[in-house]
PDB file of C-alpha atoms in Angstrom:
ATOM      1  CA  MET K 268       0.000   0.000   0.000  1.00  0.00           C
ATOM      2  CA  VAL K 269       1.408   3.413  -0.997  1.00  0.00           C
ATOM      3  CA  GLY K 270       1.936   5.744   1.979  1.00  0.00           C
ATOM      4  CA  ALA K 271       0.833   9.394   2.028  1.00  0.00           C
ATOM      5  CA  GLY K 272       4.419  10.615   1.633  1.00  0.00           C
ATOM      6  CA  ASN K 273       5.122   8.349  -1.294  1.00  0.00           C
ATOM      7  CA  LYS K 274       1.804   9.353  -2.898  1.00  0.00           C
ATOM      8  CA  ARG K 275       2.693  13.060  -2.726  1.00  0.00           C
ATOM      9  CA  LYS K 276       6.145  12.287  -4.136  1.00  0.00           C
ATOM     10  CA  LEU K 277       4.585  10.342  -7.046  1.00  0.00           C
ATOM     11  CA  GLU K 278       2.144  13.171  -7.790  1.00  0.00           C
ATOM     12  CA  LYS K 279       5.025  15.653  -7.862  1.00  0.00           C
ATOM     13  CA  ILE K 280       6.992  13.436 -10.263  1.00  0.00           C
ATOM     14  CA  ASN K 281       3.959  13.106 -12.556  1.00  0.00           C
ATOM     15  CA  SER K 282       3.324  16.856 -12.423  1.00  0.00           C
ATOM     16  CA  ASN K 283       6.952  17.651 -13.290  1.00  0.00           C
ATOM     17  CA  PHE K 284       6.905  15.126 -16.132  1.00  0.00           C
ATOM     18  CA  THR K 285       3.640  16.608 -17.516  1.00  0.00           C
ATOM     19  CA  LYS K 286       5.032  20.138 -17.380  1.00  0.00           C
ATOM     20  CA  SER K 287       8.276  19.078 -19.010  1.00  0.00           C
ATOM     21  CA  PHE K 288       6.477  17.124 -21.741  1.00  0.00           C
ATOM     22  CA  LEU K 289       4.066  19.958 -22.540  1.00  0.00           C
ATOM     23  CA  PHE K 290       6.807  22.565 -22.466  1.00  0.00           C
ATOM     24  CA  GLY K 291       8.953  20.553 -24.896  1.00  0.00           C
ATOM     25  CA  SER K 292       6.025  19.806 -27.230  1.00  0.00           C
ATOM     26  CA  ILE K 293       5.030  23.485 -27.442  1.00  0.00           C
ATOM     27  CA  GLN K 294       8.615  24.591 -28.022  1.00  0.00           C
ATOM     28  CA  GLU K 295       8.997  22.057 -30.817  1.00  0.00           C
ATOM     29  CA  ALA K 296       5.783  23.153 -32.507  1.00  0.00           C
ATOM     30  CA  HIS K 297       6.395  26.883 -31.969  1.00  0.00           C
ATOM     31  CA  PRO K 298      10.177  27.449 -31.776  1.00  0.00           C
ATOM     32  CA  THR K 299       9.750  31.237 -31.930  1.00  0.00           C
ATOM     33  CA  LYS K 300       7.560  31.341 -28.812  1.00  0.00           C
ATOM     34  CA  SER K 301       9.419  32.595 -25.723  1.00  0.00           C
ATOM     35  CA  ASP K 302      10.025  30.414 -22.647  1.00  0.00           C
ATOM     36  CA  TYR K 303       7.874  32.757 -20.570  1.00  0.00           C
ATOM     37  CA  ALA K 304       4.905  32.467 -22.974  1.00  0.00           C
ATOM     38  CA  THR K 305       5.328  28.702 -23.180  1.00  0.00           C
ATOM     39  CA  ALA K 306       5.423  28.334 -19.398  1.00  0.00           C
ATOM     40  CA  GLY K 307       2.269  30.434 -19.170  1.00  0.00           C
ATOM     41  CA  LEU K 308       0.438  28.097 -21.584  1.00  0.00           C
ATOM     42  CA  VAL K 309       1.535  25.055 -19.575  1.00  0.00           C
ATOM     43  CA  ASP K 310       0.440  26.540 -16.225  1.00  0.00           C
ATOM     44  CA  ASN K 311      -2.903  27.639 -17.676  1.00  0.00           C
ATOM     45  CA  HIS K 312      -3.507  24.160 -19.078  1.00  0.00           C
ATOM     46  CA  ILE K 313      -2.782  22.489 -15.743  1.00  0.00           C
ATOM     47  CA  LYS K 314      -5.012  24.901 -13.818  1.00  0.00           C
ATOM     48  CA  THR K 315      -7.980  25.020 -16.226  1.00  0.00           C
ATOM     49  CA  ASN K 316      -7.511  21.811 -18.260  1.00  0.00           C
ATOM     50  CA  SER K 317      -7.860  23.943 -21.410  1.00  0.00           C
ATOM     51  CA  HIS K 318      -6.754  22.862 -24.890  1.00  0.00           C
ATOM     52  CA  ILE K 319      -3.309  23.599 -26.256  1.00  0.00           C
ATOM     53  CA  PHE K 320      -3.075  23.849 -30.065  1.00  0.00           C
ATOM     54  CA  LEU K 321       0.295  22.607 -31.280  1.00  0.00           C
ATOM     55  CA  SER K 322      -0.652  23.892 -34.757  1.00  0.00           C
ATOM     56  CA  GLU K 323      -2.850  26.764 -35.835  1.00  0.00           C
ATOM     57  CA  PRO K 324      -6.545  25.849 -35.498  1.00  0.00           C
ATOM     58  CA  TYR K 325      -8.533  25.713 -38.730  1.00  0.00           C
ATOM     59  CA  ARG K 326     -10.193  28.970 -39.679  1.00  0.00           C
ATOM     60  CA  PRO K 327     -12.489  29.072 -42.688  1.00  0.00           C
ATOM     61  CA  PRO K 328     -11.308  31.470 -45.413  1.00  0.00           C
ATOM     62  CA  LEU K 329     -12.848  34.908 -45.376  1.00  0.00           C
ATOM     63  CA  THR K 330     -15.360  35.519 -48.119  1.00  0.00           C
ATOM     64  CA  THR K 331     -15.158  38.749 -50.055  1.00  0.00           C
ATOM     65  CA  GLY K 332     -18.827  38.713 -50.960  1.00  0.00           C
ATOM     66  CA  ARG K 333     -18.029  38.341 -54.645  1.00  0.00           C
ATOM     67  CA  SER K 334     -19.737  35.453 -56.372  1.00  0.00           C
ATOM     68  CA  LYS K 335     -17.832  33.284 -58.810  1.00  0.00           C
ATOM     69  CA  PRO K 336     -18.339  34.251 -62.447  1.00  0.00           C
ATOM     70  CA  ALA K 337     -20.930  32.093 -64.176  1.00  0.00           C
ATOM     71  CA  LYS K 338     -19.537  29.473 -66.524  1.00  0.00           C
ATOM     72  CA  GLN K 339     -20.083  30.296 -70.162  1.00  0.00           C
ATOM     73  CA  PRO K 340     -22.071  27.729 -72.166  1.00  0.00           C
ATOM     74  CA  LEU K 341     -20.290  25.846 -74.919  1.00  0.00           C
ATOM     75  CA  SER K 342     -20.524  27.303 -78.391  1.00  0.00           C
ATOM     76  CA  LYS K 343     -22.185  25.416 -81.243  1.00  0.00           C
ATOM     77  CA  ARG K 344     -18.771  24.597 -82.746  1.00  0.00           C
ATOM     78  CA  GLU K 345     -17.496  23.283 -79.389  1.00  0.00           C
ATOM     79  CA  ARG K 346     -20.584  21.102 -78.974  1.00  0.00           C
ATOM     80  CA  GLN K 347     -20.074  19.700 -82.477  1.00  0.00           C
ATOM     81  CA  GLN K 348     -16.394  18.994 -81.815  1.00  0.00           C
ATOM     82  CA  LEU K 349     -17.274  17.194 -78.576  1.00  0.00           C
ATOM     83  CA  ARG K 350     -20.241  15.434 -80.271  1.00  0.00           C
ATOM     84  CA  LEU K 351     -22.480  16.384 -77.345  1.00  0.00           C
ATOM     85  CA  ASP K 352     -25.554  16.570 -79.574  1.00  0.00           C
ATOM     86  CA  VAL K 353     -25.048  12.959 -80.672  1.00  0.00           C
ATOM     87  CA  VAL K 354     -26.341  10.039 -78.595  1.00  0.00           C
ATOM     88  CA  ASN K 355     -23.323   8.018 -77.452  1.00  0.00           C
ATOM     89  CA  GLY K 356     -21.338   9.407 -80.379  1.00  0.00           C
ATOM     90  CA  VAL K 357     -23.669   7.763 -82.969  1.00  0.00           C
ATOM     91  CA  GLY K 358     -24.376   9.860 -86.060  1.00  0.00           C
ATOM     92  CA  PHE K 359     -27.031   9.335 -88.744  1.00  0.00           C
ATOM     93  CA  GLU K 360     -24.749   7.390 -91.103  1.00  0.00           C
ATOM     94  CA  GLU K 361     -23.749   5.079 -88.265  1.00  0.00           C
ATOM     95  CA  ALA K 362     -27.432   4.460 -87.455  1.00  0.00           C
ATOM     96  CA  ILE K 363     -28.394   3.387 -90.988  1.00  0.00           C
ATOM     97  CA  PRO K 364     -27.347  -0.283 -90.524  1.00  0.00           C
ATOM     98  CA  LEU K 365     -29.593  -0.420 -87.433  1.00  0.00           C
ATOM     99  CA  HIS K 366     -32.456   1.025 -89.500  1.00  0.00           C
ATOM    100  CA  LYS K 367     -32.006  -1.612 -92.232  1.00  0.00           C
ATOM    101  CA  VAL K 368     -32.224  -4.389 -89.672  1.00  0.00           C
ATOM    102  CA  TRP K 369     -35.319  -2.745 -88.166  1.00  0.00           C
ATOM    103  CA  CYS K 370     -37.019  -2.613 -91.611  1.00  0.00           C
ATOM    104  CA  GLN K 371     -36.595  -6.387 -92.018  1.00  0.00           C
ATOM    105  CA  TYR K 372     -38.094  -6.876 -88.559  1.00  0.00           C
ATOM    106  CA  ALA K 373     -41.018  -4.463 -89.191  1.00  0.00           C
ATOM    107  CA  ARG K 374     -42.051  -6.118 -92.497  1.00  0.00           C
ATOM    108  CA  GLN K 375     -42.859  -9.280 -90.581  1.00  0.00           C
ATOM    109  CA  LEU K 376     -45.474  -7.379 -88.563  1.00  0.00           C
ATOM    110  CA  LEU K 377     -47.366  -5.798 -91.473  1.00  0.00           C
ATOM    111  CA  GLY K 378     -51.031  -6.769 -91.485  1.00  0.00           C
ATOM    112  CA  ARG K 379     -51.029  -7.351 -87.725  1.00  0.00           C
ATOM    113  CA  SER K 380     -52.034  -4.009 -86.263  1.00  0.00           C
ATOM    114  CA  GLU K 381     -51.851  -5.205 -82.661  1.00  0.00           C
ATOM    115  CA  ASP K 382     -48.230  -6.206 -83.158  1.00  0.00           C
ATOM    116  CA  LEU K 383     -47.449  -2.882 -84.863  1.00  0.00           C
ATOM    117  CA  ALA K 384     -48.784  -1.072 -81.798  1.00  0.00           C
ATOM    118  CA  ARG K 385     -46.235  -2.913 -79.662  1.00  0.00           C
ATOM    119  CA  ILE K 386     -43.371  -2.729 -82.153  1.00  0.00           C
ATOM    120  CA  ASP K 387     -39.845  -2.115 -80.906  1.00  0.00           C
ATOM    121  CA  LEU K 388     -38.880   1.287 -82.285  1.00  0.00           C
ATOM    122  CA  HIS K 389     -35.081   1.128 -81.933  1.00  0.00           C
ATOM    123  CA  GLY K 390     -33.872   1.724 -85.489  1.00  0.00           C
ATOM    124  CA  ALA K 391     -37.196   3.034 -86.834  1.00  0.00           C
ATOM    125  CA  LEU K 392     -37.190   6.165 -89.000  1.00  0.00           C
ATOM    126  CA  LEU K 393     -39.868   8.315 -87.350  1.00  0.00           C
ATOM    127  CA  ALA K 394     -41.341  11.725 -88.110  1.00  0.00           C
ATOM    128  CA  VAL K 395     -43.306  13.895 -85.683  1.00  0.00           C
ATOM    129  CA  THR K 396     -46.620  14.844 -87.304  1.00  0.00           C
ATOM    130  CA  ARG K 397     -48.330  16.372 -84.266  1.00  0.00           C
ATOM    131  CA  SER K 398     -47.038  17.541 -80.903  1.00  0.00           C
ATOM    132  CA  MET K 399     -47.984  19.743 -77.972  1.00  0.00           C
ATOM    133  CA  VAL K 400     -44.608  21.430 -78.629  1.00  0.00           C
ATOM    134  CA  PRO K 401     -44.933  23.192 -82.018  1.00  0.00           C
ATOM    135  CA  GLY K 402     -41.186  23.308 -82.517  1.00  0.00           C
ATOM    136  CA  LEU K 403     -41.011  19.504 -82.623  1.00  0.00           C
ATOM    137  CA  VAL K 404     -43.442  19.077 -85.522  1.00  0.00           C
ATOM    138  CA  ASN K 405     -41.698  17.740 -88.673  1.00  0.00           C
ATOM    139  CA  LYS K 406     -38.652  16.612 -86.698  1.00  0.00           C
ATOM    140  CA  SER K 407     -37.534  13.235 -87.970  1.00  0.00           C
ATOM    141  CA  GLY K 408     -34.758  10.730 -87.496  1.00  0.00           C
ATOM    142  CA  ILE K 409     -33.760   7.213 -86.564  1.00  0.00           C
ATOM    143  CA  VAL K 410     -34.700   6.120 -83.052  1.00  0.00           C
ATOM    144  CA  LEU K 411     -31.575   5.451 -80.987  1.00  0.00           C
ATOM    145  CA  MET K 412     -33.107   5.292 -77.530  1.00  0.00           C
ATOM    146  CA  GLU K 413     -36.537   4.825 -75.975  1.00  0.00           C
ATOM    147  CA  THR K 414     -37.481   5.269 -72.324  1.00  0.00           C
ATOM    148  CA  LEU K 415     -40.773   5.377 -70.462  1.00  0.00           C
ATOM    149  CA  ASN K 416     -41.660   8.899 -71.609  1.00  0.00           C
ATOM    150  CA  ILE K 417     -39.340   9.879 -74.458  1.00  0.00           C
ATOM    151  CA  LEU K 418     -37.847   8.860 -77.783  1.00  0.00           C
ATOM    152  CA  THR K 419     -34.405  10.059 -78.815  1.00  0.00           C
ATOM    153  CA  LEU K 420     -33.881  10.478 -82.574  1.00  0.00           C
ATOM    154  CA  VAL K 421     -30.788  11.290 -84.620  1.00  0.00           C
ATOM    155  CA  ASP K 422     -31.542  13.345 -87.735  1.00  0.00           C
ATOM    156  CA  ARG K 423     -29.756  13.517 -91.101  1.00  0.00           C
ATOM    157  CA  ASP K 424     -27.411  16.172 -89.711  1.00  0.00           C
ATOM    158  CA  SER K 425     -26.420  13.744 -86.925  1.00  0.00           C
ATOM    159  CA  LYS K 426     -28.098  15.950 -84.346  1.00  0.00           C
ATOM    160  CA  SER K 427     -30.141  14.274 -81.625  1.00  0.00           C
ATOM    161  CA  HIS K 428     -33.675  15.286 -80.618  1.00  0.00           C
ATOM    162  CA  VAL K 429     -35.504  14.256 -77.458  1.00  0.00           C
ATOM    163  CA  ILE K 430     -39.218  13.861 -78.206  1.00  0.00           C
ATOM    164  CA  PRO K 431     -41.803  13.358 -75.434  1.00  0.00           C
ATOM    165  CA  LYS K 432     -44.345  10.635 -76.175  1.00  0.00           C
ATOM    166  CA  LYS K 433     -47.230  12.361 -74.427  1.00  0.00           C
ATOM    167  CA  ARG K 434     -49.626  14.135 -76.800  1.00  0.00           C
ATOM    168  CA  THR K 435     -47.398  13.411 -79.798  1.00  0.00           C
ATOM    169  CA  VAL K 436     -48.256  11.565 -83.021  1.00  0.00           C
ATOM    170  CA  PHE K 437     -45.437   9.796 -84.854  1.00  0.00           C
ATOM    171  CA  SER K 438     -45.500   8.425 -88.378  1.00  0.00           C
ATOM    172  CA  LEU K 439     -43.310   5.856 -90.082  1.00  0.00           C
ATOM    173  CA  VAL K 440     -43.349   4.081 -93.435  1.00  0.00           C
ATOM    174  CA  ILE K 441     -43.131   0.311 -93.835  1.00  0.00           C
ATOM    175  CA  ASP K 442     -43.150  -1.016 -97.424  1.00  0.00           C
ATOM    176  CA  GLY K 443     -45.202   1.882 -98.762  1.00  0.00           C
ATOM    177  CA  GLN K 444     -47.657   1.973 -95.869  1.00  0.00           C
ATOM    178  CA  VAL K 445     -47.798   4.911 -93.466  1.00  0.00           C
ATOM    179  CA  VAL K 446     -48.263   3.915 -89.837  1.00  0.00           C
ATOM    180  CA  ASN K 447     -49.337   6.570 -87.329  1.00  0.00           C
ATOM    181  CA  LEU K 448     -48.401   5.838 -83.724  1.00  0.00           C
ATOM    182  CA  TYR K 449     -50.037   7.750 -80.885  1.00  0.00           C
ATOM    183  CA  GLY K 450     -47.619   8.653 -78.139  1.00  0.00           C
ATOM    184  CA  ASN K 451     -50.248   8.492 -75.392  1.00  0.00           C
ATOM    185  CA  ASN K 452     -50.617   4.767 -76.174  1.00  0.00           C
ATOM    186  CA  MET K 453     -46.855   4.243 -75.958  1.00  0.00           C
ATOM    187  CA  ILE K 454     -46.091   5.494 -72.457  1.00  0.00           C
ATOM    188  CA  PHE K 455     -44.447   2.252 -71.417  1.00  0.00           C
ATOM    189  CA  ARG K 456     -40.890   1.081 -71.338  1.00  0.00           C
ATOM    190  CA  PRO K 457     -40.059  -0.851 -74.537  1.00  0.00           C
ATOM    191  CA  GLY K 458     -39.979  -4.214 -72.790  1.00  0.00           C
ATOM    192  CA  GLU K 459     -43.263  -3.515 -71.006  1.00  0.00           C
ATOM    193  CA  ARG K 460     -45.110  -2.326 -74.113  1.00  0.00           C
ATOM    194  CA  ILE K 461     -44.594  -5.701 -75.810  1.00  0.00           C
ATOM    195  CA  MET K 462     -46.622  -7.336 -73.026  1.00  0.00           C
ATOM    196  CA  LYS K 463     -49.355  -4.665 -72.802  1.00  0.00           C
ATOM    197  CA  LYS K 464     -52.563  -4.253 -74.743  1.00  0.00           C
ATOM    198  CA  VAL K 465     -52.285  -0.838 -76.395  1.00  0.00           C
ATOM    199  CA  GLY K 466     -54.355   1.179 -78.825  1.00  0.00           C
ATOM    200  CA  LYS K 467     -54.113   0.115 -82.469  1.00  0.00           C
ATOM    201  CA  PRO K 468     -52.200   2.411 -84.815  1.00  0.00           C
ATOM    202  CA  ARG K 469     -53.715   3.861 -87.968  1.00  0.00           C
ATOM    203  CA  ILE K 470     -52.375   2.438 -91.221  1.00  0.00           C
ATOM    204  CA  ALA K 471     -52.751   4.010 -94.695  1.00  0.00           C
ATOM    205  CA  SER K 472     -51.260   3.096 -98.059  1.00  0.00           C
ATOM    206  CA  ILE K 473     -49.301   5.628-100.137  1.00  0.00           C
TER     207      ILE K 473
END
């Protein structure tokens, strides 16, 4: 069992070690700080158990109140060079082989209007005949992508167009027959539309 005298002696040794350790650590981190200032930090820490920063505490940078200049949009030439208006870098000429394969597939469905209503449109050459967005009327191109609500076409200038299905009428030609597809009947994902019962398209010969 440690006696009272030995306990006081041990506390003094620990206190001296703590002071010496803190003093040396502060001097190493701040060599320009005077011995008097360092001793004051050590004594204050022991009395108040306050923090001692061996490096400068983080201070967020001062803001000047000036906002960053807005980024300028890319020019038309820059967009063309980066092919940002082309879906996955696919231009019209590159989409023609897909369209030829689609035509072979579509001919097999002629005369079966229910199948035409559920036809996979990837590779189809579509034209917009009516739309709730006037600027989209007469847009045409090969379908490169279809989602739940939109079709993405690439036109003869290799520029892509995103066309909403809702309240839009599309037309396509299969072996001399014009097929009108109503976008409101097509608001399904491609894989889902094959399994759904949808409105029949209108077919006319030319």
